[in-house]
Coordinates of C-alpha atoms in Angstrom, one line a residue:
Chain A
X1 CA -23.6 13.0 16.4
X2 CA -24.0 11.6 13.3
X3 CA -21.9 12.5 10.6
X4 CA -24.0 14.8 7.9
X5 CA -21.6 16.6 5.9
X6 CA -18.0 14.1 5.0
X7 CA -14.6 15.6 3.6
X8 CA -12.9 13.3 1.5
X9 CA -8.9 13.4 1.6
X10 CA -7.9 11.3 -0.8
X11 CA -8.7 10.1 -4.5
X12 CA -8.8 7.4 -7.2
X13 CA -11.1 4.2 -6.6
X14 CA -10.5 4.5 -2.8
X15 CA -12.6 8.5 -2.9
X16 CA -14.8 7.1 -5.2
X17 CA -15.4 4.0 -2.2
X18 CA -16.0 6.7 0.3
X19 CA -18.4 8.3 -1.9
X20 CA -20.5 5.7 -2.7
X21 CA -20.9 4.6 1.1
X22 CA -21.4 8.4 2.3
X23 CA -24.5 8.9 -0.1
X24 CA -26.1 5.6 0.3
X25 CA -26.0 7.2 4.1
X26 CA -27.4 10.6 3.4
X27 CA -24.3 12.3 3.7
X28 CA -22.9 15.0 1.5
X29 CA -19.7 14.5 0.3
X30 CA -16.9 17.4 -0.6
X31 CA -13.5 16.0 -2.2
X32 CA -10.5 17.3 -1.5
X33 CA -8.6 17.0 -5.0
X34 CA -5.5 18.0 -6.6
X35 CA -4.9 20.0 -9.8
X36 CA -4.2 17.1 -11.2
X37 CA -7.0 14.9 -10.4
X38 CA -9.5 17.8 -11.7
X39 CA -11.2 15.7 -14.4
X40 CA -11.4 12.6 -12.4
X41 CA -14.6 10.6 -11.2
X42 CA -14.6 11.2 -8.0
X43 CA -14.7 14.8 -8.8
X44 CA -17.7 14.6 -11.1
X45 CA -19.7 12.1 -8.3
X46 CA -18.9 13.9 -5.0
X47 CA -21.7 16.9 -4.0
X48 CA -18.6 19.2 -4.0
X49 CA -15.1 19.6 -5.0
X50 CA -12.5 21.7 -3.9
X51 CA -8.8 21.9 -4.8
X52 CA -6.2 21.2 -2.4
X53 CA -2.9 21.8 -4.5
X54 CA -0.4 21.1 -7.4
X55 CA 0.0 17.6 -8.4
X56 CA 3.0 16.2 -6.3
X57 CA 1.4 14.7 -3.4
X58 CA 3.6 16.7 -1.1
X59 CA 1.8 20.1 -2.1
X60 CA -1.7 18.7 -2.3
X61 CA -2.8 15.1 -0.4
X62 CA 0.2 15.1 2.0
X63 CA -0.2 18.7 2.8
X64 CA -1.9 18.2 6.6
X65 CA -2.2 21.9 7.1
X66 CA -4.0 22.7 4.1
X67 CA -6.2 19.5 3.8
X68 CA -7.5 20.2 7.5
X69 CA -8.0 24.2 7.1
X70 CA -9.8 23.7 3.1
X71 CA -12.0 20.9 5.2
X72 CA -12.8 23.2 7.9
X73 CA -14.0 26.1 5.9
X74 CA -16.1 23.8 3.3
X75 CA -18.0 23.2 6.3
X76 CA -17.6 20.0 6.7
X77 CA -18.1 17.6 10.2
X78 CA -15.5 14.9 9.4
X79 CA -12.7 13.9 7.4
X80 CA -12.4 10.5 5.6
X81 CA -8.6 9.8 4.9
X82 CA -9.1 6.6 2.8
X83 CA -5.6 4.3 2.5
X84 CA -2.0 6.1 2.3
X85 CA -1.6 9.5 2.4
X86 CA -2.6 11.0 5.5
X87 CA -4.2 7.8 7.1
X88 CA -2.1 6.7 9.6
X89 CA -0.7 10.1 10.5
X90 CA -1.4 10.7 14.1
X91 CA -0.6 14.5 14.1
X92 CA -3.1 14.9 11.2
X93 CA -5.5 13.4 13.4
X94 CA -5.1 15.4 15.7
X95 CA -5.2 18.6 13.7
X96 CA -8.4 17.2 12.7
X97 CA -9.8 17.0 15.9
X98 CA -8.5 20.7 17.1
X99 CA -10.3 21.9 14.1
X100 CA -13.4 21.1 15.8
X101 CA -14.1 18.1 12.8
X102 CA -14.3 14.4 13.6
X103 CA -11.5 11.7 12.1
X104 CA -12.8 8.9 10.4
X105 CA -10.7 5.8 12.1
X106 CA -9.2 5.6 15.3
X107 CA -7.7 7.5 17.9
X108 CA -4.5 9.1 17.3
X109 CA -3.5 7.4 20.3
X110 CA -4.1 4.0 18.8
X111 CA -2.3 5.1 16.1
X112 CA 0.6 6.3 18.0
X113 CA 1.3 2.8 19.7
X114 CA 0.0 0.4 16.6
X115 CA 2.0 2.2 14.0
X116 CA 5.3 2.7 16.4
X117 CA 6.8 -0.9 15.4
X118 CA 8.6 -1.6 18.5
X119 CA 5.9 -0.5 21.0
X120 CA 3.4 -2.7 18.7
X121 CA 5.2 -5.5 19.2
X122 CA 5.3 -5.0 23.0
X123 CA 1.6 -5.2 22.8
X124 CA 1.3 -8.4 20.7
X125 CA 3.6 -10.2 23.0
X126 CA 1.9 -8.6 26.3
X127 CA -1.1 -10.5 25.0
X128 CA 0.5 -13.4 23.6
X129 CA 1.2 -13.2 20.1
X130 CA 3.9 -14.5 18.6
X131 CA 6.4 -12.2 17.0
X132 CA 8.7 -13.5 14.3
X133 CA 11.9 -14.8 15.9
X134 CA 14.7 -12.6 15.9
X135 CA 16.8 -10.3 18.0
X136 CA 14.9 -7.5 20.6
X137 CA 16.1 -4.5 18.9
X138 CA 19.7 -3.1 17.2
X139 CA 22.1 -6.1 17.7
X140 CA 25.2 -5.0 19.3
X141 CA 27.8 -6.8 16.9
X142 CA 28.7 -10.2 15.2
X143 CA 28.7 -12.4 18.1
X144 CA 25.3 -11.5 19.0
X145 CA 24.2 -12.0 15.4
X146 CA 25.8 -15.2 15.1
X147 CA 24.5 -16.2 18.2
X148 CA 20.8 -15.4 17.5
X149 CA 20.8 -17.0 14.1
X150 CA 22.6 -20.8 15.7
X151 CA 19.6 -20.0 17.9
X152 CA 16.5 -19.1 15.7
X153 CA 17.9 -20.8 13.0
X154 CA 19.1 -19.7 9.4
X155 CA 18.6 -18.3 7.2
X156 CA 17.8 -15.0 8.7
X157 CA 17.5 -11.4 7.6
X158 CA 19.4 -8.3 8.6
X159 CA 16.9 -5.6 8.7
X160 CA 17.7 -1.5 9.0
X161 CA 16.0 -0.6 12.3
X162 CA 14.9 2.7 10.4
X163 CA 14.0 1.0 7.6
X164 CA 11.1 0.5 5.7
X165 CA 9.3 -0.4 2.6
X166 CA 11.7 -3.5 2.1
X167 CA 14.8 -1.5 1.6
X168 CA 17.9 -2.7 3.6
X169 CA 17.2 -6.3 3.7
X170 CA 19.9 -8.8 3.2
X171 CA 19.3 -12.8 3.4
X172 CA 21.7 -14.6 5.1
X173 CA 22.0 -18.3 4.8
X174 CA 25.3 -19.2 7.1
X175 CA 27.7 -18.0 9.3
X176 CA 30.2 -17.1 7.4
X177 CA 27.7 -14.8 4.8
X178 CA 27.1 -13.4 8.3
X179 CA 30.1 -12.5 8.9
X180 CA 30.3 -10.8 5.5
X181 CA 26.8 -9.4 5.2
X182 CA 26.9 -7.5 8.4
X183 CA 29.6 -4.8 8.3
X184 CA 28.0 -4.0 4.6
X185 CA 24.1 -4.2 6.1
X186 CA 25.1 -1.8 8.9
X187 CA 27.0 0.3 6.3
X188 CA 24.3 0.7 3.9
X189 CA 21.7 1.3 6.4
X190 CA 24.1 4.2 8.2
X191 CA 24.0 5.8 4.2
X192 CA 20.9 5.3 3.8
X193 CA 19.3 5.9 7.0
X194 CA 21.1 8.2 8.6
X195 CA 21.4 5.3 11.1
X196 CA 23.5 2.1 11.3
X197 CA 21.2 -0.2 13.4
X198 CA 20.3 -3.5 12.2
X199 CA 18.3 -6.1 13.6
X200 CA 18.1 -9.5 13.2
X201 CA 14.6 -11.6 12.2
X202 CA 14.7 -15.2 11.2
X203 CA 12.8 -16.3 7.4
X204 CA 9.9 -18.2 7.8
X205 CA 10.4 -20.4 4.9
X206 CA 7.0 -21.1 2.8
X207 CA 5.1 -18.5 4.7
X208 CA 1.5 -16.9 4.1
X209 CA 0.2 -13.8 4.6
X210 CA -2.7 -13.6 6.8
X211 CA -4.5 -10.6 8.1
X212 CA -7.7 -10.4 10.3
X213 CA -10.0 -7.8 9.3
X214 CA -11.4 -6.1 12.8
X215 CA -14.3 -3.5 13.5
X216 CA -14.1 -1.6 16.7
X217 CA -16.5 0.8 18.5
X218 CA -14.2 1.8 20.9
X219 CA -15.5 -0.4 23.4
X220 CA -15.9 -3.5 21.9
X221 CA -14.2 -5.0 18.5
X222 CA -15.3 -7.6 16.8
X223 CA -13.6 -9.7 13.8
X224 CA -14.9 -10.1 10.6
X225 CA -12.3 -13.3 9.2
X226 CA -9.5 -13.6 7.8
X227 CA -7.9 -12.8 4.2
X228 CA -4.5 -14.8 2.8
X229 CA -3.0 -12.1 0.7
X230 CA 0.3 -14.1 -0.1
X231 CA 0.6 -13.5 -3.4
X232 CA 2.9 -10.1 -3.4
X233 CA 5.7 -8.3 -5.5
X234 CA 8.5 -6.8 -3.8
X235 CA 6.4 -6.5 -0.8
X236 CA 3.3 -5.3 -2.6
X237 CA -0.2 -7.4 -2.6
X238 CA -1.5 -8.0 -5.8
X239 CA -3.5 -10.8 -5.3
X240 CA -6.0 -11.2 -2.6
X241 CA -8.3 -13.9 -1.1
X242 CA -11.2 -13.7 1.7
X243 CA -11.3 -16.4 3.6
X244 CA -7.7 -18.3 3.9
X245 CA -8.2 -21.7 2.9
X246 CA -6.0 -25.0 3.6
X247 CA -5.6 -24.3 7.1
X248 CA -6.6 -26.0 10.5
X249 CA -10.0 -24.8 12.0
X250 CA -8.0 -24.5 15.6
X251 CA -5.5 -22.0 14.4
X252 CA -8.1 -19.8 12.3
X253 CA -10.1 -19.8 15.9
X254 CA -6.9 -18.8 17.6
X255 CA -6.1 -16.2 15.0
X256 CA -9.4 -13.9 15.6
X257 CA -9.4 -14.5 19.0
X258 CA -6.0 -13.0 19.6
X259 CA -6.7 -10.2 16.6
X260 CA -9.3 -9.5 18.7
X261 CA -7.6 -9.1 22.0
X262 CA -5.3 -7.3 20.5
X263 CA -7.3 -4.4 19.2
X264 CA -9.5 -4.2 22.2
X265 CA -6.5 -3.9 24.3
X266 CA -6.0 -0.2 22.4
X267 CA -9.5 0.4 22.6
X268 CA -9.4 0.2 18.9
X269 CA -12.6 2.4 17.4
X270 CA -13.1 2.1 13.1
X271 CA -11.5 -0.5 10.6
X272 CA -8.1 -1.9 11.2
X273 CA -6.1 -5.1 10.6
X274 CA -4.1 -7.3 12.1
X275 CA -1.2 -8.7 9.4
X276 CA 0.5 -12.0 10.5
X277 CA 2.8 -14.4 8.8
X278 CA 1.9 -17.9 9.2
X279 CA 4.2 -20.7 9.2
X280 CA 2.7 -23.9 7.6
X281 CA 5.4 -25.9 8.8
X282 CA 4.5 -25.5 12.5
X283 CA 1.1 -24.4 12.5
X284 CA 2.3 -21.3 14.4
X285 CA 1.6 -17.3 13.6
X286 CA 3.6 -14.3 14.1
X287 CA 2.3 -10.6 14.5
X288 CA 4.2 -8.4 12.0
X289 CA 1.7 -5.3 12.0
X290 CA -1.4 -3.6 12.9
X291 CA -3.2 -1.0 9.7
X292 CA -4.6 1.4 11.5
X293 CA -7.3 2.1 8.5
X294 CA -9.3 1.0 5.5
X295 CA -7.2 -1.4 3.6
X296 CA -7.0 -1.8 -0.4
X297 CA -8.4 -5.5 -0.2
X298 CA -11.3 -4.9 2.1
X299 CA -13.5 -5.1 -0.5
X300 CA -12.8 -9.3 -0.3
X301 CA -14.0 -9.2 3.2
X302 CA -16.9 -7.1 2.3
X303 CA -18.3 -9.6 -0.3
X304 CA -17.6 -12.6 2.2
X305 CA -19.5 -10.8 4.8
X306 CA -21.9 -9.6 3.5
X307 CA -21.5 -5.8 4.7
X308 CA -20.2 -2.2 4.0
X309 CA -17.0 -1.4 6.0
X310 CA -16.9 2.2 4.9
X311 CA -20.5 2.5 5.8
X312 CA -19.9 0.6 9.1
X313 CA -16.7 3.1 10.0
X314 CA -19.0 6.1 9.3
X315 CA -21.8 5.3 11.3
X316 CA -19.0 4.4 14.2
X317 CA -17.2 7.7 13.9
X318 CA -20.7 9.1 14.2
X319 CA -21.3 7.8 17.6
X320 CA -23.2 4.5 16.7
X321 CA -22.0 1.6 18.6
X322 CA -21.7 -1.9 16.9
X323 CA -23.8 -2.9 14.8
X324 CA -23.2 -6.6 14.9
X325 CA -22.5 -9.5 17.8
X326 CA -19.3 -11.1 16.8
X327 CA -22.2 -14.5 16.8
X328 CA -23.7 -12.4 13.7
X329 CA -20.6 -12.6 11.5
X330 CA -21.3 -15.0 9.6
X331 CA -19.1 -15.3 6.3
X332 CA -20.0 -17.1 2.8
X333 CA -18.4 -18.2 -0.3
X334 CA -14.9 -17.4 -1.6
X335 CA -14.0 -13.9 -2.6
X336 CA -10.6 -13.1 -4.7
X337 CA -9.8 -9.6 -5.5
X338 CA -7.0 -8.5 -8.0
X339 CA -4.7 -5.3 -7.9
X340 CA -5.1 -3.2 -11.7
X341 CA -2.2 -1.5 -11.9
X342 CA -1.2 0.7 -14.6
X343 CA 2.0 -1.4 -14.9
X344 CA 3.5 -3.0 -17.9
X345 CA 4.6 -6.7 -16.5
X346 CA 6.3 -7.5 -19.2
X347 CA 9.1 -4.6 -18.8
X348 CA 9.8 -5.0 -15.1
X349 CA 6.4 -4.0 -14.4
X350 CA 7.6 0.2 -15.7
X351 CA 5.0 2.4 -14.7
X352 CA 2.6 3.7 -17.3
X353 CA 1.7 7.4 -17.2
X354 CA -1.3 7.7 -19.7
X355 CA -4.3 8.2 -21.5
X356 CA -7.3 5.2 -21.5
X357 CA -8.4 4.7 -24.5
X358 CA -11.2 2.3 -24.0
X359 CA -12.6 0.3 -21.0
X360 CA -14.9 -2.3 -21.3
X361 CA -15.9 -3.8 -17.9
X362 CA -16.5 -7.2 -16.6
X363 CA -20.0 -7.7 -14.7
X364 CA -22.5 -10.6 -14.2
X365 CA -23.6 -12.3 -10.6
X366 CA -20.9 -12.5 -7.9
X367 CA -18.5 -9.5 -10.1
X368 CA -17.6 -6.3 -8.6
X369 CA -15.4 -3.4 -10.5
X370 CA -13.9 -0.8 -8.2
X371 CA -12.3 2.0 -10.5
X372 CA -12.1 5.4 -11.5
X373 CA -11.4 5.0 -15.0
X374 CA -13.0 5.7 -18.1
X375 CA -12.5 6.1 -21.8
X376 CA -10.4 9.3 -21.8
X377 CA -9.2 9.1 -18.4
X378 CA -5.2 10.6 -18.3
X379 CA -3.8 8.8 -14.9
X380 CA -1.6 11.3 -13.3
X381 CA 2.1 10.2 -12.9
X382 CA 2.0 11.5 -9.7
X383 CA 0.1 8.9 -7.4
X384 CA 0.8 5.2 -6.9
X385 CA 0.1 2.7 -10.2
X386 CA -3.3 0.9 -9.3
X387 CA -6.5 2.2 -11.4
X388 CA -8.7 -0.8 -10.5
X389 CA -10.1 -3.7 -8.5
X390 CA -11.7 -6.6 -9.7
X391 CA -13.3 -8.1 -6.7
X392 CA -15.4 -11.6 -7.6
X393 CA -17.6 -14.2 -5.2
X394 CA -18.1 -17.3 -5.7
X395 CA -19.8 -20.4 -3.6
X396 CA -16.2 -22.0 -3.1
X397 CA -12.6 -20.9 -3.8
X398 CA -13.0 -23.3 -7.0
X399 CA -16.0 -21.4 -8.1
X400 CA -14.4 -18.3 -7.2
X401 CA -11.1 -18.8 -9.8
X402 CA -14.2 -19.9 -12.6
X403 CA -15.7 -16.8 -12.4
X404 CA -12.4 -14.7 -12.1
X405 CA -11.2 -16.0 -14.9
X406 CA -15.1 -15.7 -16.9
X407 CA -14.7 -11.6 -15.5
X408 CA -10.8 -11.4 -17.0
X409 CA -11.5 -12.6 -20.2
X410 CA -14.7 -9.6 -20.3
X411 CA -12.5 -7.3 -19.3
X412 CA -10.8 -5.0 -21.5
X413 CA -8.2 -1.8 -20.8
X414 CA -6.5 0.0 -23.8
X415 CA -4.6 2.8 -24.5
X416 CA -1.8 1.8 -21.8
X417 CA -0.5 -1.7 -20.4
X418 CA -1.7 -3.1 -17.8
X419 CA -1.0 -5.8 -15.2
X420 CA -4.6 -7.3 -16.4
X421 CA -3.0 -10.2 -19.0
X422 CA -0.7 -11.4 -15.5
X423 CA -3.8 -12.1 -13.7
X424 CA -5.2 -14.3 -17.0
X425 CA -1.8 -16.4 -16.5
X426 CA -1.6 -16.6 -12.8
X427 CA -5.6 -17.9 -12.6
X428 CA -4.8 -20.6 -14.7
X429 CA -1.4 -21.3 -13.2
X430 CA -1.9 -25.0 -11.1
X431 CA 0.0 -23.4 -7.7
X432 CA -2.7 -21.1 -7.7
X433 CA -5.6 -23.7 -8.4
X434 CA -4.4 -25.7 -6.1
X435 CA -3.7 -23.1 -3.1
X436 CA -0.5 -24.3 -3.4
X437 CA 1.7 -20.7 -3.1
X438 CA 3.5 -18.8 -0.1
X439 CA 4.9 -15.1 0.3
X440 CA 8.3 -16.0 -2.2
X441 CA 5.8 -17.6 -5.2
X442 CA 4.8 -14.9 -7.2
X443 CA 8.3 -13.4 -8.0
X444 CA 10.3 -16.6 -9.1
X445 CA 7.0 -17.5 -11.2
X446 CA 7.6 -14.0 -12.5
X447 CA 11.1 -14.4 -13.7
X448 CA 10.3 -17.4 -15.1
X449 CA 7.6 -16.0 -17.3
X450 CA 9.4 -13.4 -18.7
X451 CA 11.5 -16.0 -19.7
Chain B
X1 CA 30.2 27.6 -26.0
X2 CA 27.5 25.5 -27.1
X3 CA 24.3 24.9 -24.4
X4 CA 23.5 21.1 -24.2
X5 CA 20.0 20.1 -22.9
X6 CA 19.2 17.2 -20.4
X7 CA 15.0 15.9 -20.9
X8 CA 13.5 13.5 -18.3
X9 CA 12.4 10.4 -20.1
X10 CA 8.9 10.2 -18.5
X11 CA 6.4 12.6 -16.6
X12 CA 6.3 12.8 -12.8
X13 CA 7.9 14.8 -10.2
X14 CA 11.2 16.2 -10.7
X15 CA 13.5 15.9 -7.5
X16 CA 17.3 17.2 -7.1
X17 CA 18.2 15.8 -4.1
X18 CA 18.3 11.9 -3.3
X19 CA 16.3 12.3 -0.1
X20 CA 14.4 15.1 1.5
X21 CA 16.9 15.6 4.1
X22 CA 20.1 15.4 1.8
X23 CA 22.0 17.9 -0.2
X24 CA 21.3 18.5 -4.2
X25 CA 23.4 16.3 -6.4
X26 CA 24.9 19.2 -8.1
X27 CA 24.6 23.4 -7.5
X28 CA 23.4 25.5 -10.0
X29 CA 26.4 25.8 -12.3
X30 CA 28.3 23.5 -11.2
X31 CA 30.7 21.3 -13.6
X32 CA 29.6 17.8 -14.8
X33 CA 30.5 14.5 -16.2
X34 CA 29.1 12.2 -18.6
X35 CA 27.0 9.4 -16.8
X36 CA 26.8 11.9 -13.8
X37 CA 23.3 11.7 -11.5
X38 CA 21.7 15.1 -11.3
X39 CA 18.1 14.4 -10.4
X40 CA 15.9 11.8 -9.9
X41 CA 12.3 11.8 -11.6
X42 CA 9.5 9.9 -9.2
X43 CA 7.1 8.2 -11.7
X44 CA 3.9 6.7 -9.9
X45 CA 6.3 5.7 -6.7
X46 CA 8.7 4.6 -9.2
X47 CA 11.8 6.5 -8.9
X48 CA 14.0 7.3 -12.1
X49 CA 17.8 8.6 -12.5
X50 CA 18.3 11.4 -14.9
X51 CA 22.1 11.6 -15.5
X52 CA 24.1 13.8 -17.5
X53 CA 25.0 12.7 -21.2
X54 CA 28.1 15.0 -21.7
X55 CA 30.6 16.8 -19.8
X56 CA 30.2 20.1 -19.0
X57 CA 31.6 23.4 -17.5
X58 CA 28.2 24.3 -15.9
X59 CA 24.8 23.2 -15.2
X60 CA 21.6 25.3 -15.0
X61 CA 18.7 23.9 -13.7
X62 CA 15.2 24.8 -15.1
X63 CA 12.9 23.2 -12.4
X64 CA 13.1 23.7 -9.3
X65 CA 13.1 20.3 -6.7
X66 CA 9.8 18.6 -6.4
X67 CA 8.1 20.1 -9.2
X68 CA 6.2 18.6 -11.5
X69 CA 7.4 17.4 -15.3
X70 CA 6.0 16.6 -18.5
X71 CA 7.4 13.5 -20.6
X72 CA 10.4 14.8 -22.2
X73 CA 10.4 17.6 -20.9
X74 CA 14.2 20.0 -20.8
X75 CA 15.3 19.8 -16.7
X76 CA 18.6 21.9 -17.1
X77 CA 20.7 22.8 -19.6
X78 CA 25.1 22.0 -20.0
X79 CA 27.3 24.4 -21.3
X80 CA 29.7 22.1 -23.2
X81 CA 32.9 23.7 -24.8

């Protein structure tokens, strides 16, 4: 049934997203906002707004319970969860779907075995993929490690097995920093954790990040290219590119296809993506996750593609079937998007809690400006940092950086610092030019900058 | 006895406890140090330290864990001697 009436559960530019597709599709939209995010534009352009709770995100956006009872009685017929939050949270999904209302994404079973890391990796190797090299689980002691590492070779990382979000990781380049590194790892995991298990994963030295954007109907999925989002911070994208460029025709083929196989062997319904790290060195890829949901940079895709994603997962979770053969997908030009964050990069990029002043926006052919700012706009200190996308196409990736560059120097953001002035630098930087950059650029480029 | 106060340095949310699952870093009333952690403040996923800057006999909080704060806004108070 299609959907008529849409809850949105989220805010910022990503609500604003879902707005924008939901009324270009005739449906009414009611957001789902915190006390906080009262005077915000998603507030002001949604049919309806209700409030969901305090500030913190715990009492308001990561409240389950209330999110799925408030959407219930506004009378809504689905919930939209955006990124973060509540997206990938397969009990939410599930209260979502006792309610009566339908979720916009997958399956809370797809969810369950793409976002469990260990069973998600069972499934990539049952169909082939690659997994980074590294020991099957918690490593019993030193000998192992050692072992593994002579094998895989070094350097290597100790990872917490209940780790996430980058914390826990130690680089190890020998033996003997093995034999030094471990005992502390498993010790600093165990306090930090509650759990002492570390595993073992070999560095891929001058890796890129590579994802595969997929759309799924529950029966069929189909891929929609690839984006190279190696530029990153402490883990963090900032810098995004749609399609990869540099790399062998074969292994782009062979990327999708397995993407592909992958998703359809979860029956995946909605958006998702596949993230791989690719090694230049041997031409080979490695599964490292599945997103189970829209992602930040899909708007790179979208320009490529020539299609709406949001729209596309709301007619799906309405009961439509595909849209598109995967012989329809046809991409053109070069699309670069870059993360806004209110951020000041020149004091170890300290968050800035604050009142815009002004905003004057970039636009012109082939420039697209995702964000919920204005003149006046006070960004909570509550949510994460990013108040902006600027999203540009051009005929190649050449043409792309022109016109990046042309839309930076338009753009203006005052009243608080922002991570704009970086992106001025890092267009202009000849690694970036040239292509030339892997997953461990962007921070030594960083340091050096500050300097 | 003099009463001491202790501001967090930016807005956010005001946390005494390291981790959802772990005790507070110090009771209400409780004696402490200069340099001492008593809270954290989380700052657009950015998480801040607020530490004591004198010794003190007792500590009283005035915000309760994960509530929200205002730039410089008082979190407890010390009672120095």
């Amino acid at each position: 049934m299609p959907i008529r009436s849409l809850f949105v559960a989220n805010r910022g530019e990503i609500a604003l997203r879902i707005i924008r597709s939901a009324r270009e599709l005739g449906i009414k939209t009611i957001l789902g906002h915190s006390a906080a995010d009262a005077e915000s534009l998603p507030v002001r352009l949604a049919d309806t707004a209700i409030e969901i709770g305090p500030g913190p995100a715990a009492k308001s956006y990561l409240n389950a319970e209330r999110v799925v009872r408030l959407a219930s009685e506004s009378g809504a017929d689905a919930i939209h969860p955006g990124y973060g939050f509540l997206a990938e949270n397969a009990d939410f999904v599930d209260g979502v779907e006792r309610a009566g209302l339908t979720f916009v994404g997958p399956s809370a079973e797809s969810i369950r075995l793409m976002g469990d890391k260990a069973k998600a990796r069972e499934i990539a190797r049952e169909v082939g993929i690659a997994t980074v090299p590294g020991s099957e689980g918690t490593l019993s002691g030193l000998e192992e490690a050692q072992a593994l590492a002579e094998k895989v070779g070094y350097p290597v990382m100790i990872k917490a097995v209940s780790g996430g979000g980058g914390k826990g990781i130690r680089t190890v380049c020998n033996p003997t920093e093995l034999a030094k590194d471990l005992p502390q790892a498993q010790a600093e995991a165990k306090a930090a954790f509650g759990d002492g298990g570390v595993y073992l994963e070999k560095v891929i030295q001058g890796a890129r990040h590579l994802e595969v954007q997929l759309l799924g109907d529950g029966f069929d999925v189909i891929h929609l290219h690839e984006r190279d989002c190696s530029l990153q911070r402490r883990r963090q994208k900032i810098w995004e590119e749609a399609p990869a460029t540099g790399l062998p025709a074969s292994v782009m083929e062979k990327l999708h296809k397995t993407a592909v196989e992958l998703a359809r062997r979860v029956n995946y319904r909605s958006a998702g993506t596949i993230e791989f790290l690719y090694d230049p060195d041997r031409a080979e890829f490695y599964f490292i996750e599945m997103n189970t949901r829209i992602q930040v940079e899909h708007p790179t895709t979208e320009l490529v593609a020539g299609l709406d994603l949001v729209g596309e997962m709301l007619r799906i979770s309405g009961g439509e079937r595909l849209r598109f053969r995967q012989d329809e997908i046809d991409i053109r030009g070069h699309a670069i998007e870059v993360r806004l964050n209110a951020e000041d990069p020149d004091r170890q990029f300290l968050p800035q809690p604050g009142v815009i002043e002004d905003v004057r926006v970039p636009g012109g052919l082939g420039v697209r400006f995702d964000s919920h700012i204005f003149p006046g706009y006070r960004i909570p200190p509550f949510y994460d940092s990013l108040i902006g996308k600027l999203i540009v196409l051009g005929d190649n990736r050449s043409h792309a950086l022109d016109r990046l560059q042309r839309a930076l120097h338009e753009l203006s953001i005052t009243g608080v610092k922002t991570t704009a002035g970086l992106f001025e630098d890092l267009v202009s930087s000849p690694e970036v030019r040239s292509g030339d950059y892997h997953t461990k650029w962007l921070e030594p480029w960083l340091a050096a900058r500050g300097r | 006895m003099t009463k001491h106060t202790v501001r967090t340095p930016m807005p956010g949310t005001f946390y005494r406890k390291p981790g959802p699952d772990q005790p507070v870093y110090k009771n209400q009333g409780e004696a402490v140090r200069n340099g001492e952690v008593i809270g954290l403040v989380e700052v657009m996923k950015t998480y801040f330290e607020v530490k004591s800057d004198r010794d003190g006999a007792r500590i009283h909080f005035l915000v309760d864990d994960a509530e929200a704060v205002d730039g410089d806004q008082v979190i407890a108070e010390i009672e120095v001697s």
